[in-house]
GROMACS .gro file of C-alpha atoms in nm:
model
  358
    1UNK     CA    1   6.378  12.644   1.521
    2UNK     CA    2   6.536  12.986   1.447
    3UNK     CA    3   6.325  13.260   1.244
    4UNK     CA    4   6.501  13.548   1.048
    5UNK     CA    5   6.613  13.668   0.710
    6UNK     CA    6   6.739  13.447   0.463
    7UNK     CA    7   6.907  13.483   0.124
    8UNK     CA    8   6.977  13.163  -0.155
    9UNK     CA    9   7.101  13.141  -0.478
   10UNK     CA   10   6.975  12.823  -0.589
   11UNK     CA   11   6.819  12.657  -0.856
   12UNK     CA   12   6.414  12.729  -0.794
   13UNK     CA   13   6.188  12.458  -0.894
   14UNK     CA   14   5.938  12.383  -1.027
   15UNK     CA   15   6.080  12.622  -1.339
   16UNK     CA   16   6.423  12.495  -1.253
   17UNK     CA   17   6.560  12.857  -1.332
   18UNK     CA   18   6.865  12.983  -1.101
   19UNK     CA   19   6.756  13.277  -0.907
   20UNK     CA   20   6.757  13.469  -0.580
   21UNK     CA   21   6.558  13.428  -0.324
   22UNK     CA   22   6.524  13.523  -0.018
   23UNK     CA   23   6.285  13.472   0.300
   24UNK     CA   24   6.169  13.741   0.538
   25UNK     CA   25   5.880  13.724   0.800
   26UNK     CA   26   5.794  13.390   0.706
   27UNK     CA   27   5.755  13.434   0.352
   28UNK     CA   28   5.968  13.420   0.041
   29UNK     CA   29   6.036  13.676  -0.169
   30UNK     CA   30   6.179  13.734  -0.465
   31UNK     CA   31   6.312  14.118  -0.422
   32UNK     CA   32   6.605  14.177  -0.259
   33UNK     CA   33   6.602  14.192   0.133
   34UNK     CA   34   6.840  14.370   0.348
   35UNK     CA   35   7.078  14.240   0.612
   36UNK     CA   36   6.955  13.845   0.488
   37UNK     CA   37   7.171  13.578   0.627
   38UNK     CA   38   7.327  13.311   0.350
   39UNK     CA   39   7.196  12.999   0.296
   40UNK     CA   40   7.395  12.749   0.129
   41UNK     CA   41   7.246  12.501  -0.145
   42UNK     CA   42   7.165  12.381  -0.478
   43UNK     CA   43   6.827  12.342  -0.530
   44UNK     CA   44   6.532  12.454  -0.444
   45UNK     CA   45   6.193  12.248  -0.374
   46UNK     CA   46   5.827  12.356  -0.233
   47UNK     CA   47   5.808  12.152   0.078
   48UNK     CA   48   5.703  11.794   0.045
   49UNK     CA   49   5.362  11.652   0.057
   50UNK     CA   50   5.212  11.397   0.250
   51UNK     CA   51   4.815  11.335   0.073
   52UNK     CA   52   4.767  11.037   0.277
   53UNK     CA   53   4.955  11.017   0.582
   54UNK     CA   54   4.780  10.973   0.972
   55UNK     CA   55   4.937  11.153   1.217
   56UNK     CA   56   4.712  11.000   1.564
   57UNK     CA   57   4.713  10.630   1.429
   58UNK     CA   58   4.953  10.374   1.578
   59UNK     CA   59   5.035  10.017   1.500
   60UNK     CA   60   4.787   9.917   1.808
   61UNK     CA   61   4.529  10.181   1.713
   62UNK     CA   62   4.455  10.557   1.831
   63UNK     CA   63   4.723  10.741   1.984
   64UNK     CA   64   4.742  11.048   2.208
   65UNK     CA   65   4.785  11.414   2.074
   66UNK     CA   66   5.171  11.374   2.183
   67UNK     CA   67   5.196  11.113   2.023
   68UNK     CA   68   5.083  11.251   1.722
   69UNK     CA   69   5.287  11.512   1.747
   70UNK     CA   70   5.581  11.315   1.756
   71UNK     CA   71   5.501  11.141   1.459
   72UNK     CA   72   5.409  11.465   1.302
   73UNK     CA   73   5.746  11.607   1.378
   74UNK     CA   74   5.931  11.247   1.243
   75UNK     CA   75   5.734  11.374   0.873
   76UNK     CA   76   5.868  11.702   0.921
   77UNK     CA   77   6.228  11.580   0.968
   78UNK     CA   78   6.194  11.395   0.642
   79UNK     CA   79   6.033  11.660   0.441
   80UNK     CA   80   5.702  11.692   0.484
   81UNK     CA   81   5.572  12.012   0.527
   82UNK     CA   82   5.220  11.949   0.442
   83UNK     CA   83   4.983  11.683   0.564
   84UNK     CA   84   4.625  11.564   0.419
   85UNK     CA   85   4.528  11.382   0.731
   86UNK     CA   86   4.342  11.143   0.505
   87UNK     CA   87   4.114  11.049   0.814
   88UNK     CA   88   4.186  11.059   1.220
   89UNK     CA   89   4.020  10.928   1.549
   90UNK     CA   90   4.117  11.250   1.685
   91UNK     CA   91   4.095  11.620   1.712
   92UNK     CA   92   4.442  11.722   1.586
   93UNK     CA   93   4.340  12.129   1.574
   94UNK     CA   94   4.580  12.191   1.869
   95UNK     CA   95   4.827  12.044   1.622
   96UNK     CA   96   4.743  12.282   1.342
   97UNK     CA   97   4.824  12.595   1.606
   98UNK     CA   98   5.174  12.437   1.600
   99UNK     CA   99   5.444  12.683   1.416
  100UNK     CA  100   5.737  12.389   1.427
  101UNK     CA  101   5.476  12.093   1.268
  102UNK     CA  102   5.371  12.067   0.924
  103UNK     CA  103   5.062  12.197   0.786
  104UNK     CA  104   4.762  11.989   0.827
  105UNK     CA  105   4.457  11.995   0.594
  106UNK     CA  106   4.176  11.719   0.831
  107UNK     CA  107   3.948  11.519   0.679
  108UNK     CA  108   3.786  11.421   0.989
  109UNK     CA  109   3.691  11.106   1.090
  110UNK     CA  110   3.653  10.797   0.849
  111UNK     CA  111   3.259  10.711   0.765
  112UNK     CA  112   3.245  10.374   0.828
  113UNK     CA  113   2.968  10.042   0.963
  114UNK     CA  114   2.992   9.836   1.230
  115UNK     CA  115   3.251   9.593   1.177
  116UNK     CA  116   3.330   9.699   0.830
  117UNK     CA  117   3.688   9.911   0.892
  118UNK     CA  118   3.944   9.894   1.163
  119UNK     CA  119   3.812   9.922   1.503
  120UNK     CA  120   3.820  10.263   1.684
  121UNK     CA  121   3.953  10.495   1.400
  122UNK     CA  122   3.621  10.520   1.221
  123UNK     CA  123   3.261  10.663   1.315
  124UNK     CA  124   3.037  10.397   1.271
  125UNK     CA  125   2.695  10.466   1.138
  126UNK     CA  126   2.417  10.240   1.230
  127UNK     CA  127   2.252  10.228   0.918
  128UNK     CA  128   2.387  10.281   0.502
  129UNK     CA  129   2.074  10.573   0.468
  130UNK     CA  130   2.319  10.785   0.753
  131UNK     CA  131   2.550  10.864   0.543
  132UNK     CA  132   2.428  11.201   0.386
  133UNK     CA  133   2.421  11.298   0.761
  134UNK     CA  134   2.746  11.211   0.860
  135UNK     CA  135   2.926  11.351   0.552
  136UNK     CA  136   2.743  11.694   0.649
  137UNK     CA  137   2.853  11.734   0.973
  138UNK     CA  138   3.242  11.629   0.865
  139UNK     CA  139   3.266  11.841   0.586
  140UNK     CA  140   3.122  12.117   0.811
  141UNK     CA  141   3.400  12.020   1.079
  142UNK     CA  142   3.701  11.943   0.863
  143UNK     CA  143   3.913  12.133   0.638
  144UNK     CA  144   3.694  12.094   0.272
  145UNK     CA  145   3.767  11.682   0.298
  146UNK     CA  146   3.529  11.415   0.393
  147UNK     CA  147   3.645  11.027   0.405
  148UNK     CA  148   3.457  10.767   0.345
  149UNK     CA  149   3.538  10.349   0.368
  150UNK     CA  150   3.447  10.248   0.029
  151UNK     CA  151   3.479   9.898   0.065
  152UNK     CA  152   3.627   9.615   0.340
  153UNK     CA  153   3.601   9.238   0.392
  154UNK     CA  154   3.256   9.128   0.436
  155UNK     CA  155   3.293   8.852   0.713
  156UNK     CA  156   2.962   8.740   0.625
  157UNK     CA  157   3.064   8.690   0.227
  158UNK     CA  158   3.458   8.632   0.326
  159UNK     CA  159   3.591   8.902   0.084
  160UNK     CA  160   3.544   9.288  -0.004
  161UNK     CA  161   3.246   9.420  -0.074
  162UNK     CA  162   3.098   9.746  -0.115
  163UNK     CA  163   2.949   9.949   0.227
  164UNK     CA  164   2.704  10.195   0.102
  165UNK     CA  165   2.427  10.165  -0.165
  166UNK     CA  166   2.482  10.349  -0.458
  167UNK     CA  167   2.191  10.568  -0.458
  168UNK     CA  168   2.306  10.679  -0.084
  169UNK     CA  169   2.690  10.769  -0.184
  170UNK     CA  170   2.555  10.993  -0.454
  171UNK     CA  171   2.328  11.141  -0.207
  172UNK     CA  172   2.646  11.166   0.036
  173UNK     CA  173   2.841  11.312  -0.236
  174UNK     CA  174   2.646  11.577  -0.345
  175UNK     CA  175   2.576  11.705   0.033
  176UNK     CA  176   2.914  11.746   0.043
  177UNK     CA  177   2.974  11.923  -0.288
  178UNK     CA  178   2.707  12.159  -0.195
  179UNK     CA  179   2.897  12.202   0.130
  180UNK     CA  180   3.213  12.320  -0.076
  181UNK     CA  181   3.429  11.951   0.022
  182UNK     CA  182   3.565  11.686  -0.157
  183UNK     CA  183   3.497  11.305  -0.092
  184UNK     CA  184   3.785  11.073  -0.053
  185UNK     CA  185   3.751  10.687  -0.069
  186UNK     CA  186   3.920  10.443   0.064
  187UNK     CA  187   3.866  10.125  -0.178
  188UNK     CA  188   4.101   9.826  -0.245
  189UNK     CA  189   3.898   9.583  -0.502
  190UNK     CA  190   3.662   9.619  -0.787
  191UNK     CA  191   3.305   9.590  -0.632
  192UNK     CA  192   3.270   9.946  -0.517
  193UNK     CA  193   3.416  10.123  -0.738
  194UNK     CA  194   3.163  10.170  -0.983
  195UNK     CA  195   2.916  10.329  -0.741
  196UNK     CA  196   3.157  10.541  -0.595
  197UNK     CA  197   3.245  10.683  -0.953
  198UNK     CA  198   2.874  10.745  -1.053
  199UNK     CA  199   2.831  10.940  -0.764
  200UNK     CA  200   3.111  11.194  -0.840
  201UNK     CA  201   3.398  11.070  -0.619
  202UNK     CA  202   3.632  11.355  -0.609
  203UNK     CA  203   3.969  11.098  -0.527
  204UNK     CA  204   4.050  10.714  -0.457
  205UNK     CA  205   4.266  10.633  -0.183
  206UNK     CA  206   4.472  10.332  -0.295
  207UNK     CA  207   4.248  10.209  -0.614
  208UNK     CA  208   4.378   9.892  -0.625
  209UNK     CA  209   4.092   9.719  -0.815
  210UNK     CA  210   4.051  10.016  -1.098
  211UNK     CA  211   4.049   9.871  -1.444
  212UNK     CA  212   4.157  10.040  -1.775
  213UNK     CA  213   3.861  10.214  -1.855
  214UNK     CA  214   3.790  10.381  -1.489
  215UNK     CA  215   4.137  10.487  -1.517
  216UNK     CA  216   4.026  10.631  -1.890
  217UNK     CA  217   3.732  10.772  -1.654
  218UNK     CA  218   3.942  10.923  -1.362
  219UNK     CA  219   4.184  11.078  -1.634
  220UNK     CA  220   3.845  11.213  -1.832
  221UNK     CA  221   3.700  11.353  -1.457
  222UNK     CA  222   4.021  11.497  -1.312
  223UNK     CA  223   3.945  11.286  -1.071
  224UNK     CA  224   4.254  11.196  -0.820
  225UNK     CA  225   4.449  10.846  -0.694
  226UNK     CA  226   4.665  10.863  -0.405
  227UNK     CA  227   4.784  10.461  -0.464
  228UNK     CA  228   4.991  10.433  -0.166
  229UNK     CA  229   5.208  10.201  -0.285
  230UNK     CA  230   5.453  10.128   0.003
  231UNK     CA  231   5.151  10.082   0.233
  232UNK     CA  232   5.001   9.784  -0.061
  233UNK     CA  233   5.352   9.637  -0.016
  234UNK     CA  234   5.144   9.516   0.310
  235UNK     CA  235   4.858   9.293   0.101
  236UNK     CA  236   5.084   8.962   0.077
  237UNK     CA  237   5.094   9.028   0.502
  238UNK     CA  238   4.774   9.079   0.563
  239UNK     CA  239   4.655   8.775   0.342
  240UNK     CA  240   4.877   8.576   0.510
  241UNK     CA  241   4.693   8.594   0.850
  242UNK     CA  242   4.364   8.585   0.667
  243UNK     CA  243   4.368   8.194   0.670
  244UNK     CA  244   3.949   8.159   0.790
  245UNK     CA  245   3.930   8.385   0.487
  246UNK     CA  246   4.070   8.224   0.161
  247UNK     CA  247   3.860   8.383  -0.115
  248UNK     CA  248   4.003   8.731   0.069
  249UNK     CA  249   4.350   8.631   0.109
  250UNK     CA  250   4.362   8.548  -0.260
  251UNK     CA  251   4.217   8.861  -0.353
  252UNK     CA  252   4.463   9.055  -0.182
  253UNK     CA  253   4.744   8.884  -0.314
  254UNK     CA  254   4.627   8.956  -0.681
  255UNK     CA  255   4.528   9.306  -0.653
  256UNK     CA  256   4.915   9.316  -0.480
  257UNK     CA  257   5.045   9.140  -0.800
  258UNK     CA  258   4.843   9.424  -1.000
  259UNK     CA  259   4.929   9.728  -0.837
  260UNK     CA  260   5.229   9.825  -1.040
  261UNK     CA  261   5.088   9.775  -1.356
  262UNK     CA  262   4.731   9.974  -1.264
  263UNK     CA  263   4.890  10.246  -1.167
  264UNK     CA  264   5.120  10.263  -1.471
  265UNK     CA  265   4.867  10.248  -1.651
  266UNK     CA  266   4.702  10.537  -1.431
  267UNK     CA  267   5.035  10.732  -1.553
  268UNK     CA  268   4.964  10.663  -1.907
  269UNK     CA  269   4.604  10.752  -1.880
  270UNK     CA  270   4.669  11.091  -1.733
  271UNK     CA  271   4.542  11.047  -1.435
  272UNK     CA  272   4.615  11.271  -1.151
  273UNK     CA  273   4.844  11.090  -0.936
  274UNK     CA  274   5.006  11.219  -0.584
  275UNK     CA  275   5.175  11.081  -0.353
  276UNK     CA  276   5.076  10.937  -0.019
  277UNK     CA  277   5.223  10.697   0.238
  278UNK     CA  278   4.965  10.579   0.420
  279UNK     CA  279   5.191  10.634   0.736
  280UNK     CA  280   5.016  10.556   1.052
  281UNK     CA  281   4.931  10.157   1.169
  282UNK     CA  282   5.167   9.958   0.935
  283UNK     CA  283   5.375  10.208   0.811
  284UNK     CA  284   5.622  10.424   0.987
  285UNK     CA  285   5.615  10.782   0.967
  286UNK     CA  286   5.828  11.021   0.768
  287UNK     CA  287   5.843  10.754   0.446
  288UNK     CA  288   5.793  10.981   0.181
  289UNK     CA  289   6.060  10.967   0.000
  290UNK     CA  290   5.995  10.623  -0.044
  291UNK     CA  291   5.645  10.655  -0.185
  292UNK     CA  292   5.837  10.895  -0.417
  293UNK     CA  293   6.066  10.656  -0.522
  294UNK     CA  294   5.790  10.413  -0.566
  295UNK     CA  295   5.604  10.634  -0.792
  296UNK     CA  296   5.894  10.690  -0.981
  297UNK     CA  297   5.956  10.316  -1.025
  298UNK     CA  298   5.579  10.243  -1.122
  299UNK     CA  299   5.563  10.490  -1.445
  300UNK     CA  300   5.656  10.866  -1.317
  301UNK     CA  301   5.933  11.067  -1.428
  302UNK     CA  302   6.160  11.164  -1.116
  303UNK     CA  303   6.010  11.509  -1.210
  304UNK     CA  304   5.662  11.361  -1.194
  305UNK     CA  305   5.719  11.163  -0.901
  306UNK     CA  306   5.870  11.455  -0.751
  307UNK     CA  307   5.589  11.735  -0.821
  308UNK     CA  308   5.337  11.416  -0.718
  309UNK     CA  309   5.436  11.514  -0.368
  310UNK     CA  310   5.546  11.880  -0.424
  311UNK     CA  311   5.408  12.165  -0.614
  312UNK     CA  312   5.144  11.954  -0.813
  313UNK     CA  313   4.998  11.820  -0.484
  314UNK     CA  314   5.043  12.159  -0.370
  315UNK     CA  315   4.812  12.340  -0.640
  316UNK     CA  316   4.569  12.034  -0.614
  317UNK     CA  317   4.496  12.096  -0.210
  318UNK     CA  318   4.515  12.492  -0.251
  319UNK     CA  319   4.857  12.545  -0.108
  320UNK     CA  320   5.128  12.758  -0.212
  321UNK     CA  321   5.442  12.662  -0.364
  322UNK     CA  322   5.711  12.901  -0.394
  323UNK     CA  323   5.574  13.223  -0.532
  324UNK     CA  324   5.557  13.597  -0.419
  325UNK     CA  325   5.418  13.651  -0.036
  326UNK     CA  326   5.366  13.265  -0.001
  327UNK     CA  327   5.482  13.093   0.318
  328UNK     CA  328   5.856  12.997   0.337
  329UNK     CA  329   5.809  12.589   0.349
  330UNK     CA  330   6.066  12.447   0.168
  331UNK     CA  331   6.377  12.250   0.088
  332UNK     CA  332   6.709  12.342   0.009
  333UNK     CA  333   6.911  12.047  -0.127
  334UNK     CA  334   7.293  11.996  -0.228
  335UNK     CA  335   7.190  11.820  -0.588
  336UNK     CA  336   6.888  11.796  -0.826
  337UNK     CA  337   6.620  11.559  -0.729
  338UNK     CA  338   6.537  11.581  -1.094
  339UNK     CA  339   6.875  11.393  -1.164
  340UNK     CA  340   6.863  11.156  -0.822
  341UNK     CA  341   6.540  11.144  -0.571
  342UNK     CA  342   6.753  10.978  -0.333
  343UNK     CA  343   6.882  11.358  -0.300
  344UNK     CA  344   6.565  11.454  -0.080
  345UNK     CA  345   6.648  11.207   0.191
  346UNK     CA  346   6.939  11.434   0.326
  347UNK     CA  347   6.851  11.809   0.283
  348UNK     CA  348   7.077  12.055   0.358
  349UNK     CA  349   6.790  12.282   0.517
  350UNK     CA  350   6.403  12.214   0.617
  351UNK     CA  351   6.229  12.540   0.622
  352UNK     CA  352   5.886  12.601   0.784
  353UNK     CA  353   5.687  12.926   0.775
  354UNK     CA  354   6.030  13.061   0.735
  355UNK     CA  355   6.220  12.910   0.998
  356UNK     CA  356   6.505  12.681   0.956
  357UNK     CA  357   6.421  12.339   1.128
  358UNK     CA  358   6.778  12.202   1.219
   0.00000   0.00000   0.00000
């Protein structure tokens, strides 16, 4: 990494208006700063953003803090300047003191049962009437996110079903409102999502089971979906190796044959929609541009698909994009990803907190 003065001329999005711009102790600027070195490029683009991604989460399970560094700096390389951990088994604040990794907004650890979410990642509460508890304490730890596991397969009914009674997630939920966080939950079928709407769920990590009018409901809220779609690409996998578990295996291979046309119909809806890759256990890290791509092919305009995991996502987790005095994280790209999102798989520059990442 090298820090110093910078000058572009470039295309600036989101307003997509040529300009100058230039970067100077970390932070861009749009008044003219002496003796700034050139930088060649197009375009523009607030640096990429990752709303579900797992940096400390291997194929096998936890990983070390180098480890999740590394895959931290494989995001970075494609793009991603700004994680929402989306929940960890692991203390990555030693990662956040980092000036070369991306930004990192934790959501602490996932709020799980016994049995009821993969083993090791989550804390496991012994009893449903915890919950208010444990979402205190995370959203007192974390960054203003709390996760919880909104549903998982049931061994003893051999399909999803819901974890928490609805009377205790709107308990949960309103803790943590009072705390100042948003709830995130992970849910793939239908059963849990009504009681995790009544309460006031804030965002829905992959939402595979919403029907028409919850997305009519989401849309009316504000409320977010992160669908994950290149991680759901997994469903037809998993239900393969969930032979002692038929009435599960079919049910993820239907809400897999689904997922395109929920969340088009999320699109059409208007509900918020951002993009996520779930990277971390089956998915590889620094995918992004895939999950943009993805977007993009499910309903999204390459603009929307684009600000899904730019300056939309940006605005939606507090972040700057690319205004006066904010932090220099951004992309500088040969062509407009407007035009051709394949464009943000080979940027000319990656800069972080003002330093160019070569």
């Amino acid at each position: 990494m090298t820090a110093a003065r910078y000058h572009l001329r470039a295309v600036v999005l989101p307003d997509g208006d040529e300009r100058d711009l230039w970067i100077s102790e970390g932070r861009v600027t749009f008044s003219p700063v002496e003796d700034a070195q050139p930088l060649d490029g197009a375009v523009v683009v607030p640096g990429l953003v990752d709303a579900h991604c797992h940096p400390g989460i291997g194929p096998s399970g936890p990983v070390s803090l180098a480890e999740a560094a590394e895959q931290a700096a494989l995001d970075r390389a494609a793009g991603t300047l700004l994680i929402r951990d989306c929940g960890l088994p692991l203390d990555v604040r030693p990662l956040q003191r980092r000036a070369d990794l991306p930004r990192i907004i934790r959501s602490g650890q996932h709020l799980a049962l016994p049995k009821r979410y993969l083993p090791g990642l989550g804390l496991e509460l012994d009893d449903p009437g915890q919950l208010p508890e444990a979402v205190a304490a995370q959203a007192a730890d974390g960054d203003g996110w709390v996760k919880l596991v909104g549903d998982w397969i049931d061994r003893s009914v051999g399909d999803l079903a819901p974890l928490w009674p609805d009377d205790v997630l709107a308990e949960a939920i309103a803790v943590a409102h009072a705390a100042g966080a948003r709830v995130t939950a992970h849910v793939f079928g239908e059963a849990a999502l009504p009681g995790l709407l009544a309460a006031g769920i804030d965002c829905l990590e992959h939402g595979t089971g919403l029907a028409p009018d919850q997305l009519r409901e989401l849309a009316r809220r504000g409320t977010a979906l992160v669908p994950t779609l290149i991680n759901i690409d997994n469903f037809p996998g998993i239900a393969d190796r969930a032979g002692r578990y038929p009435t599960y295996a079919a049910h993820m291979r239907a809400l897999y044959s689904g997922v395109s046309d929920m969340v088009g119909a999320a699109i059409a809806a208007g509900v918020p929609v951002y993009a996520g890759s779930d990277a971390g256990g089956m998915v590889d890290h620094g995918r992004l541009v895939d999950e943009i791509e993805a977007l993009h092919k499910a309903g999204l305009s390459r603009e929307g698909a684009l600000a899904a995991a730019s300056w939309a996502a940006r605005e939606w987790l507090g972040a700057d994009g690319l205004t006066e005095g904010a932090s220099a994280d951004l992309l500088v790209l040969d062509a407009d990803p407007r035009q051709d999102l394949a464009t943000l798989r080979c940027p000319r520059h990656v800069v972080l907190r003002g330093a160019v990442i070569d």
